[in-house]
PDB file of C-alpha atoms and ligand atoms in Angstrom:
ATOM      1  CA  MET C 148      26.517 -26.991  10.923  1.00  0.00           C
ATOM      2  CA  GLN C 149      23.720 -25.619   8.142  1.00  0.00           C
ATOM      3  CA  PRO C 150      24.611 -22.704   5.619  1.00  0.00           C
ATOM      4  CA  THR C 151      22.390 -19.439   6.901  1.00  0.00           C
ATOM      5  CA  LYS C 152      19.006 -18.688   5.824  1.00  0.00           C
ATOM      6  CA  TYR C 153      17.475 -14.926   4.932  1.00  0.00           C
ATOM      7  CA  VAL C 154      13.914 -13.070   5.732  1.00  0.00           C
ATOM      8  CA  ILE C 155      14.357 -10.011   4.848  1.00  0.00           C
ATOM      9  CA  GLY C 156      10.771  -8.018   4.989  1.00  0.00           C
ATOM     10  CA  ASN C 157      10.281  -5.779   2.217  1.00  0.00           C
ATOM     11  CA  TRP C 158       8.204  -2.968   3.194  1.00  0.00           C
ATOM     12  CA  LYS C 159       7.985  -0.872   0.120  1.00  0.00           C
ATOM     13  CA  LEU C 160       5.077   2.192   0.358  1.00  0.00           C
ATOM     14  CA  ASN C 161       4.746   1.603   3.478  1.00  0.00           C
ATOM     15  CA  PRO C 162       3.907   2.380   6.529  1.00  0.00           C
ATOM     16  CA  ALA C 163       1.921   5.591   6.393  1.00  0.00           C
ATOM     17  CA  THR C 164       4.525   7.618   9.703  1.00  0.00           C
ATOM     18  CA  ARG C 165       6.663   7.755  11.186  1.00  0.00           C
ATOM     19  CA  ALA C 166       5.283   6.756  13.739  1.00  0.00           C
ATOM     20  CA  GLN C 167       3.360   3.901  12.784  1.00  0.00           C
ATOM     21  CA  ALA C 168       8.089   2.939  11.318  1.00  0.00           C
ATOM     22  CA  GLN C 169       9.191   3.209  14.190  1.00  0.00           C
ATOM     23  CA  LYS C 170       6.508   0.729  16.171  1.00  0.00           C
ATOM     24  CA  LEU C 171       7.145  -1.729  13.909  1.00  0.00           C
ATOM     25  CA  ALA C 172      11.242  -0.863  14.273  1.00  0.00           C
ATOM     26  CA  GLU C 173      11.215  -0.982  17.303  1.00  0.00           C
ATOM     27  CA  GLU C 174       8.280  -3.945  17.722  1.00  0.00           C
ATOM     28  CA  LEU C 175      11.494  -6.411  16.096  1.00  0.00           C
ATOM     29  CA  SER C 176      14.218  -5.206  17.495  1.00  0.00           C
ATOM     30  CA  LEU C 177      12.484  -6.414  20.911  1.00  0.00           C
ATOM     31  CA  GLN C 178      10.679  -9.091  19.970  1.00  0.00           C
ATOM     32  CA  LEU C 179      13.692 -11.056  17.728  1.00  0.00           C
ATOM     33  CA  THR C 180      15.196 -13.717  19.669  1.00  0.00           C
ATOM     34  CA  GLY C 181      15.944 -17.295  19.346  1.00  0.00           C
ATOM     35  CA  ALA C 182      16.132 -16.765  14.689  1.00  0.00           C
ATOM     36  CA  THR C 183      19.072 -19.110  13.455  1.00  0.00           C
ATOM     37  CA  CYS C 184      18.315 -17.381  10.198  1.00  0.00           C
ATOM     38  CA  GLN C 185      19.860 -13.831   9.211  1.00  0.00           C
ATOM     39  CA  VAL C 186      16.683 -10.871   8.714  1.00  0.00           C
ATOM     40  CA  GLY C 187      16.505  -8.421   7.366  1.00  0.00           C
ATOM     41  CA  VAL C 188      13.552  -5.102   5.772  1.00  0.00           C
ATOM     42  CA  ALA C 189      13.507  -2.177   4.224  1.00  0.00           C
ATOM     43  CA  PRO C 190      12.142   0.582   4.822  1.00  0.00           C
ATOM     44  CA  THR C 191      11.311   3.494   2.801  1.00  0.00           C
ATOM     45  CA  PHE C 192      14.325   6.002   2.244  1.00  0.00           C
ATOM     46  CA  VAL C 193      11.952   8.063   4.331  1.00  0.00           C
ATOM     47  CA  HIS C 194      12.124   5.726   7.474  1.00  0.00           C
ATOM     48  CA  LEU C 195      15.258   3.827   6.127  1.00  0.00           C
ATOM     49  CA  ASP C 196      17.593   6.540   9.368  1.00  0.00           C
ATOM     50  CA  LEU C 197      14.739   5.973  11.539  1.00  0.00           C
ATOM     51  CA  VAL C 198      14.712   1.927  11.801  1.00  0.00           C
ATOM     52  CA  LYS C 199      18.694   1.804  11.481  1.00  0.00           C
ATOM     53  CA  SER C 200      18.668   3.581  14.645  1.00  0.00           C
ATOM     54  CA  GLN C 201      16.212   0.943  16.626  1.00  0.00           C
ATOM     55  CA  ALA C 202      17.627  -1.944  14.783  1.00  0.00           C
ATOM     56  CA  LYS C 203      19.708  -4.354  17.235  1.00  0.00           C
ATOM     57  CA  ASN C 204      19.359  -7.325  15.247  1.00  0.00           C
ATOM     58  CA  TYR C 205      18.843  -7.784  11.910  1.00  0.00           C
ATOM     59  CA  TRP C 206      19.895  -6.142   9.343  1.00  0.00           C
ATOM     60  CA  VAL C 207      18.077  -2.631   7.443  1.00  0.00           C
ATOM     61  CA  GLY C 208      18.431  -1.852   4.114  1.00  0.00           C
ATOM     62  CA  ALA C 209      16.932   0.007   0.574  1.00  0.00           C
ATOM     63  CA  GLN C 210      14.313  -1.172  -1.779  1.00  0.00           C
ATOM     64  CA  ASP C 211      16.873   0.906  -4.305  1.00  0.00           C
ATOM     65  CA  LEU C 212      19.584   2.952  -5.526  1.00  0.00           C
ATOM     66  CA  ALA C 213      19.631   5.521  -8.380  1.00  0.00           C
ATOM     67  CA  HIS C 214      21.258   4.891 -10.950  1.00  0.00           C
ATOM     68  CA  LYS C 215      23.099   7.392 -13.356  1.00  0.00           C
ATOM     69  CA  SER C 216      24.990   8.289 -10.202  1.00  0.00           C
ATOM     70  CA  GLY C 217      26.282   5.933  -7.196  1.00  0.00           C
ATOM     71  CA  GLU C 218      27.985   9.504  -5.767  1.00  0.00           C
ATOM     72  CA  THR C 219      26.700  13.661  -5.491  1.00  0.00           C
ATOM     73  CA  GLY C 220      25.652  15.163  -8.181  1.00  0.00           C
ATOM     74  CA  ALA C 221      22.484  16.860 -10.775  1.00  0.00           C
ATOM     75  CA  PHE C 222      19.766  13.627  -9.820  1.00  0.00           C
ATOM     76  CA  THR C 223      16.797  15.332  -8.342  1.00  0.00           C
ATOM     77  CA  GLY C 224      15.134  13.190  -6.715  1.00  0.00           C
ATOM     78  CA  ASP C 225      17.335   9.947  -6.806  1.00  0.00           C
ATOM     79  CA  VAL C 226      19.715   8.378  -3.800  1.00  0.00           C
ATOM     80  CA  SER C 227      22.863   6.940  -4.569  1.00  0.00           C
ATOM     81  CA  ALA C 228      25.088   3.484  -3.381  1.00  0.00           C
ATOM     82  CA  GLN C 229      27.683   5.803  -1.830  1.00  0.00           C
ATOM     83  CA  LEU C 230      24.652   8.166   0.634  1.00  0.00           C
ATOM     84  CA  LEU C 231      22.944   4.490   1.381  1.00  0.00           C
ATOM     85  CA  ALA C 232      26.612   3.136   2.363  1.00  0.00           C
ATOM     86  CA  ASP C 233      26.963   7.014   4.189  1.00  0.00           C
ATOM     87  CA  LEU C 234      24.079   5.903   6.135  1.00  0.00           C
ATOM     88  CA  GLY C 235      25.085   2.167   7.324  1.00  0.00           C
ATOM     89  CA  ALA C 236      23.075   0.091   4.817  1.00  0.00           C
ATOM     90  CA  ASP C 237      22.950  -2.884   4.953  1.00  0.00           C
ATOM     91  CA  PHE C 238      21.958  -4.343   1.600  1.00  0.00           C
ATOM     92  CA  VAL C 239      20.748  -2.957  -1.527  1.00  0.00           C
ATOM     93  CA  ILE C 240      16.978  -4.230  -3.295  1.00  0.00           C
ATOM     94  CA  ILE C 241      17.354  -3.755  -6.942  1.00  0.00           C
ATOM     95  CA  GLY C 242      15.622  -5.280  -9.902  1.00  0.00           C
ATOM     96  CA  HIS C 243      12.271  -5.307  -8.393  1.00  0.00           C
ATOM     97  CA  SER C 244       9.334  -6.809 -10.757  1.00  0.00           C
ATOM     98  CA  GLU C 245       7.598  -3.431  -9.289  1.00  0.00           C
ATOM     99  CA  ARG C 246      10.162  -1.521 -10.752  1.00  0.00           C
ATOM    100  CA  ARG C 247      10.432  -2.623 -14.131  1.00  0.00           C
ATOM    101  CA  GLN C 248       7.002  -2.292 -14.283  1.00  0.00           C
ATOM    102  CA  TYR C 249       6.475   1.039 -13.146  1.00  0.00           C
ATOM    103  CA  HIS C 250       9.833   2.365 -13.724  1.00  0.00           C
ATOM    104  CA  ALA C 251      10.130   0.950 -17.249  1.00  0.00           C
ATOM    105  CA  GLU C 252      13.534  -0.992 -15.497  1.00  0.00           C
ATOM    106  CA  GLY C 253      15.456  -2.776 -18.101  1.00  0.00           C
ATOM    107  CA  PRO C 254      19.200  -4.759 -18.408  1.00  0.00           C
ATOM    108  CA  GLU C 255      21.546  -1.691 -19.096  1.00  0.00           C
ATOM    109  CA  ILE C 256      19.611   0.754 -15.721  1.00  0.00           C
ATOM    110  CA  LEU C 257      19.946  -2.598 -13.211  1.00  0.00           C
ATOM    111  CA  THR C 258      23.412  -3.083 -14.401  1.00  0.00           C
ATOM    112  CA  GLN C 259      24.124   0.116 -13.340  1.00  0.00           C
ATOM    113  CA  LYS C 260      22.683  -0.298 -10.230  1.00  0.00           C
ATOM    114  CA  ILE C 261      24.506  -3.164  -9.837  1.00  0.00           C
ATOM    115  CA  ALA C 262      27.493  -1.527 -10.451  1.00  0.00           C
ATOM    116  CA  HIS C 263      27.359   1.562  -8.385  1.00  0.00           C
ATOM    117  CA  ALA C 264      26.074  -1.216  -5.283  1.00  0.00           C
ATOM    118  CA  GLN C 265      29.378  -2.744  -5.792  1.00  0.00           C
ATOM    119  CA  ALA C 266      31.406   0.126  -5.250  1.00  0.00           C
ATOM    120  CA  GLN C 267      30.223   1.073  -2.430  1.00  0.00           C
ATOM    121  CA  ASN C 268      29.923  -2.936  -1.462  1.00  0.00           C
ATOM    122  CA  LEU C 269      26.403  -2.552  -0.492  1.00  0.00           C
ATOM    123  CA  PRO C 270      25.073  -6.540  -1.067  1.00  0.00           C
ATOM    124  CA  VAL C 271      22.245  -6.846  -3.767  1.00  0.00           C
ATOM    125  CA  VAL C 272      19.849  -8.598  -2.830  1.00  0.00           C
ATOM    126  CA  PHE C 273      18.150  -8.807  -7.112  1.00  0.00           C
ATOM    127  CA  CYS C 274      15.046 -10.141  -8.046  1.00  0.00           C
ATOM    128  CA  ILE C 275      13.690 -12.125 -11.098  1.00  0.00           C
ATOM    129  CA  GLY C 276      10.847 -13.306 -12.390  1.00  0.00           C
ATOM    130  CA  GLU C 277       8.550 -14.760 -14.733  1.00  0.00           C
ATOM    131  CA  THR C 278       4.721 -13.012 -15.277  1.00  0.00           C
ATOM    132  CA  GLN C 279       2.022 -14.570 -15.066  1.00  0.00           C
ATOM    133  CA  ALA C 280       1.451 -15.384 -19.214  1.00  0.00           C
ATOM    134  CA  GLN C 281       5.338 -16.217 -19.379  1.00  0.00           C
ATOM    135  CA  TYR C 282       4.330 -19.102 -17.065  1.00  0.00           C
ATOM    136  CA  ASP C 283       1.466 -20.329 -18.389  1.00  0.00           C
ATOM    137  CA  ALA C 284       3.451 -20.110 -21.798  1.00  0.00           C
ATOM    138  CA  LYS C 285       6.531 -22.469 -19.956  1.00  0.00           C
ATOM    139  CA  GLN C 286       9.413 -18.977 -20.435  1.00  0.00           C
ATOM    140  CA  THR C 287       9.799 -19.114 -17.466  1.00  0.00           C
ATOM    141  CA  LEU C 288      13.250 -20.794 -17.283  1.00  0.00           C
ATOM    142  CA  ALA C 289      13.756 -18.493 -20.446  1.00  0.00           C
ATOM    143  CA  VAL C 290      12.946 -15.713 -18.954  1.00  0.00           C
ATOM    144  CA  LEU C 291      15.223 -15.717 -15.676  1.00  0.00           C
ATOM    145  CA  ASP C 292      17.879 -16.672 -17.163  1.00  0.00           C
ATOM    146  CA  GLU C 293      18.110 -13.342 -19.344  1.00  0.00           C
ATOM    147  CA  GLN C 294      17.631 -11.763 -16.261  1.00  0.00           C
ATOM    148  CA  LEU C 295      20.063 -12.818 -14.103  1.00  0.00           C
ATOM    149  CA  SER C 296      22.630 -12.234 -16.698  1.00  0.00           C
ATOM    150  CA  VAL C 297      23.027  -8.582 -15.661  1.00  0.00           C
ATOM    151  CA  LEU C 298      25.172 -10.598 -12.685  1.00  0.00           C
ATOM    152  CA  ALA C 299      27.784 -12.074 -14.973  1.00  0.00           C
ATOM    153  CA  GLY C 300      31.427 -10.541 -14.527  1.00  0.00           C
ATOM    154  CA  LEU C 301      29.748  -9.594 -10.684  1.00  0.00           C
ATOM    155  CA  GLN C 302      32.465  -9.547  -7.412  1.00  0.00           C
ATOM    156  CA  GLY C 303      30.387  -8.500  -4.521  1.00  0.00           C
ATOM    157  CA  ASP C 304      27.901 -10.502  -2.205  1.00  0.00           C
ATOM    158  CA  VAL C 305      24.613 -11.265  -4.477  1.00  0.00           C
ATOM    159  CA  LEU C 306      20.975 -12.723  -2.946  1.00  0.00           C
ATOM    160  CA  VAL C 307      18.914 -13.189  -5.358  1.00  0.00           C
ATOM    161  CA  ALA C 308      14.807 -13.546  -4.717  1.00  0.00           C
ATOM    162  CA  TYR C 309      13.099 -15.339  -7.413  1.00  0.00           C
ATOM    163  CA  GLU C 310       9.467 -13.792  -7.251  1.00  0.00           C
ATOM    164  CA  PRO C 311       7.036 -14.976 -10.007  1.00  0.00           C
ATOM    165  CA  VAL C 312       4.772 -11.193 -10.358  1.00  0.00           C
ATOM    166  CA  TRP C 313       1.857 -13.652 -10.446  1.00  0.00           C
ATOM    167  CA  ALA C 314       3.107 -14.121  -6.704  1.00  0.00           C
ATOM    168  CA  ILE C 315       3.224 -11.002  -5.533  1.00  0.00           C
ATOM    169  CA  GLY C 316       0.557  -9.477  -3.393  1.00  0.00           C
ATOM    170  CA  THR C 317      -1.919 -12.274  -5.303  1.00  0.00           C
ATOM    171  CA  GLY C 318      -2.089 -15.051  -2.246  1.00  0.00           C
ATOM    172  CA  LEU C 319      -0.805 -17.716  -5.393  1.00  0.00           C
ATOM    173  CA  THR C 320       2.519 -19.173  -5.016  1.00  0.00           C
ATOM    174  CA  PRO C 321       3.823 -22.495  -7.265  1.00  0.00           C
ATOM    175  CA  SER C 322       4.401 -25.870  -5.802  1.00  0.00           C
ATOM    176  CA  LEU C 323       6.583 -26.938  -3.529  1.00  0.00           C
ATOM    177  CA  GLY C 324       7.613 -29.086  -6.483  1.00  0.00           C
ATOM    178  CA  GLU C 325       7.936 -25.922  -8.549  1.00  0.00           C
ATOM    179  CA  ILE C 326      10.274 -23.656  -6.375  1.00  0.00           C
ATOM    180  CA  GLU C 327      12.702 -26.243  -5.532  1.00  0.00           C
ATOM    181  CA  GLN C 328      12.951 -26.853  -9.893  1.00  0.00           C
ATOM    182  CA  VAL C 329      13.407 -23.374 -10.547  1.00  0.00           C
ATOM    183  CA  HIS C 330      15.960 -22.505  -7.556  1.00  0.00           C
ATOM    184  CA  GLN C 331      18.002 -25.962  -8.978  1.00  0.00           C
ATOM    185  CA  HIS C 332      18.360 -24.219 -12.264  1.00  0.00           C
ATOM    186  CA  ILE C 333      19.245 -20.878 -10.431  1.00  0.00           C
ATOM    187  CA  LYS C 334      21.833 -21.562  -8.835  1.00  0.00           C
ATOM    188  CA  ASN C 335      23.110 -24.288 -11.804  1.00  0.00           C
ATOM    189  CA  THR C 336      22.631 -20.469 -13.893  1.00  0.00           C
ATOM    190  CA  LEU C 337      24.301 -18.310 -11.004  1.00  0.00           C
ATOM    191  CA  SER C 338      27.465 -21.373 -11.168  1.00  0.00           C
ATOM    192  CA  ASP C 339      27.915 -20.834 -15.240  1.00  0.00           C
ATOM    193  CA  LEU C 340      27.877 -17.250 -14.107  1.00  0.00           C
ATOM    194  CA  GLY C 341      30.524 -18.356 -12.009  1.00  0.00           C
ATOM    195  CA  LEU C 342      28.572 -17.650  -9.719  1.00  0.00           C
ATOM    196  CA  VAL C 343      27.979 -18.487  -5.765  1.00  0.00           C
ATOM    197  CA  ALA C 344      24.710 -16.734  -3.558  1.00  0.00           C
ATOM    198  CA  PRO C 345      21.860 -18.053  -1.653  1.00  0.00           C
ATOM    199  CA  VAL C 346      18.309 -18.391  -3.785  1.00  0.00           C
ATOM    200  CA  LEU C 347      15.328 -16.708  -1.965  1.00  0.00           C
ATOM    201  CA  TYR C 348      11.549 -17.755  -2.692  1.00  0.00           C
ATOM    202  CA  GLY C 349       9.073 -14.585  -2.238  1.00  0.00           C
ATOM    203  CA  GLY C 350       5.384 -13.294  -3.365  1.00  0.00           C
ATOM    204  CA  SER C 351       2.770 -14.386  -0.796  1.00  0.00           C
ATOM    205  CA  VAL C 352       4.863 -15.503   2.380  1.00  0.00           C
ATOM    206  CA  ASN C 353       3.177 -16.604   4.687  1.00  0.00           C
ATOM    207  CA  GLU C 354       2.602 -17.807   8.360  1.00  0.00           C
ATOM    208  CA  GLY C 355       0.725 -20.614   6.852  1.00  0.00           C
ATOM    209  CA  ASN C 356       2.796 -21.397   3.856  1.00  0.00           C
ATOM    210  CA  ALA C 357       6.528 -20.572   5.286  1.00  0.00           C
ATOM    211  CA  PRO C 358       6.602 -23.846   7.550  1.00  0.00           C
ATOM    212  CA  GLU C 359       6.699 -24.984   3.674  1.00  0.00           C
ATOM    213  CA  PHE C 360       8.693 -23.851   2.203  1.00  0.00           C
ATOM    214  CA  GLY C 361      11.331 -23.096   5.440  1.00  0.00           C
ATOM    215  CA  ALA C 362      11.976 -26.937   5.213  1.00  0.00           C
ATOM    216  CA  SER C 363      13.548 -27.126   1.576  1.00  0.00           C
ATOM    217  CA  ALA C 364      17.216 -27.439   1.960  1.00  0.00           C
ATOM    218  CA  PHE C 365      16.396 -25.680  -1.986  1.00  0.00           C
ATOM    219  CA  ILE C 366      14.314 -22.810  -0.091  1.00  0.00           C
ATOM    220  CA  ASP C 367      17.775 -20.287   0.868  1.00  0.00           C
ATOM    221  CA  GLY C 368      14.666 -17.356   2.486  1.00  0.00           C
ATOM    222  CA  ALA C 369      11.770 -15.214   1.968  1.00  0.00           C
ATOM    223  CA  LEU C 370      11.086 -11.903   1.027  1.00  0.00           C
ATOM    224  CA  VAL C 371       8.708 -11.485   2.550  1.00  0.00           C
ATOM    225  CA  GLY C 372       6.349  -7.937   1.556  1.00  0.00           C
ATOM    226  CA  GLY C 373       2.730  -8.045   2.702  1.00  0.00           C
ATOM    227  CA  ALA C 374       3.070 -10.530   6.443  1.00  0.00           C
ATOM    228  CA  SER C 375       6.077  -8.362   7.116  1.00  0.00           C
ATOM    229  CA  LEU C 376       4.320  -5.498   8.207  1.00  0.00           C
ATOM    230  CA  LYS C 377       2.717  -7.817  10.571  1.00  0.00           C
ATOM    231  CA  ILE C 378       4.977  -8.484  13.261  1.00  0.00           C
ATOM    232  CA  PRO C 379       3.637 -11.451  14.670  1.00  0.00           C
ATOM    233  CA  SER C 380       3.575 -12.614  10.712  1.00  0.00           C
ATOM    234  CA  PHE C 381       7.055 -11.499  10.526  1.00  0.00           C
ATOM    235  CA  LEU C 382       7.995 -13.877  13.100  1.00  0.00           C
ATOM    236  CA  SER C 383       5.989 -16.513  11.955  1.00  0.00           C
ATOM    237  CA  ILE C 384       8.459 -17.326   9.061  1.00  0.00           C
ATOM    238  CA  ILE C 385      11.054 -16.185  10.828  1.00  0.00           C
ATOM    239  CA  LYS C 386      10.892 -19.290  13.171  1.00  0.00           C
ATOM    240  CA  ALA C 387      10.002 -21.428   9.964  1.00  0.00           C
ATOM    241  CA  PHE C 388      13.261 -20.748   8.830  1.00  0.00           C
ATOM    242  CA  SER C 389      15.336 -20.761  11.626  1.00  0.00           C
TER     243      SER C 389
HETATM  244  P1  PGA E1027       3.950 -10.458  -1.263  1.00  0.00           P
HETATM  245  O1  PGA E1027       5.277  -9.086  -1.904  1.00  0.00           O
HETATM  246  O2  PGA E1027       4.979 -11.214  -0.036  1.00  0.00           O
HETATM  247  O3  PGA E1027       3.543  -9.452  -0.053  1.00  0.00           O
HETATM  248  O4  PGA E1027       3.867 -11.200  -2.507  1.00  0.00           O
HETATM  249  C1  PGA E1027       6.096 -10.021  -1.662  1.00  0.00           C
HETATM  250  C2  PGA E1027       8.133  -8.459  -3.404  1.00  0.00           C
HETATM  251  O5  PGA E1027       6.920  -8.287  -3.265  1.00  0.00           O
HETATM  252  O6  PGA E1027       8.744  -8.988  -2.355  1.00  0.00           O
END
């Protein structure tokens, strides 16, 4: 049997209302049939409980978690790993490039977040990726190795998502060959760190490119932003990875 692939929707700061979140969650529950890959979505914290209550056949996870505390405490505005585990979250995304960029999250913060997730047995979807300038300077592999180094010593479940920053929300993607080469490199680096993890691709995955990505033995799944907010598109992508 082929190992399981994963298709995870990152809803980011969408949709605008509870009613819309409920509709997306319900539609996905009803229409998701025959998928052989593991499907998941990551709504905002505010919509997490609602979406979880509708999700019969897919995982529901969080997009982030607090780094200062893994449990409770005087950390205004934060949501901890303990709270997410208590709510029944199935995974947590850590290290998304939008967190790295807009919240200056670097290795120290990311290491804390990973440790908190691990302490609560929350599987981690760990995002890595190079910027356009780093890609142009052919630094991709070195940048990814540096970003992966925070996973050293990890015991719990982790999925790695390779998301070139320049491919996120732009409609651009690396070629299939480039992605395959990078994924092989990531797997080798993980193995040097004593880890085995599925490696997902993210960045402008859509109905058009998903069949090619889904057929590749080097791509263990997709982390999908924009296209995960349209259920027909998301279902097409899921089909391509099933
Ligand atoms: P995109 O986003 O699919 O809209 O490019 C992917 C992501 O940021 O995870």
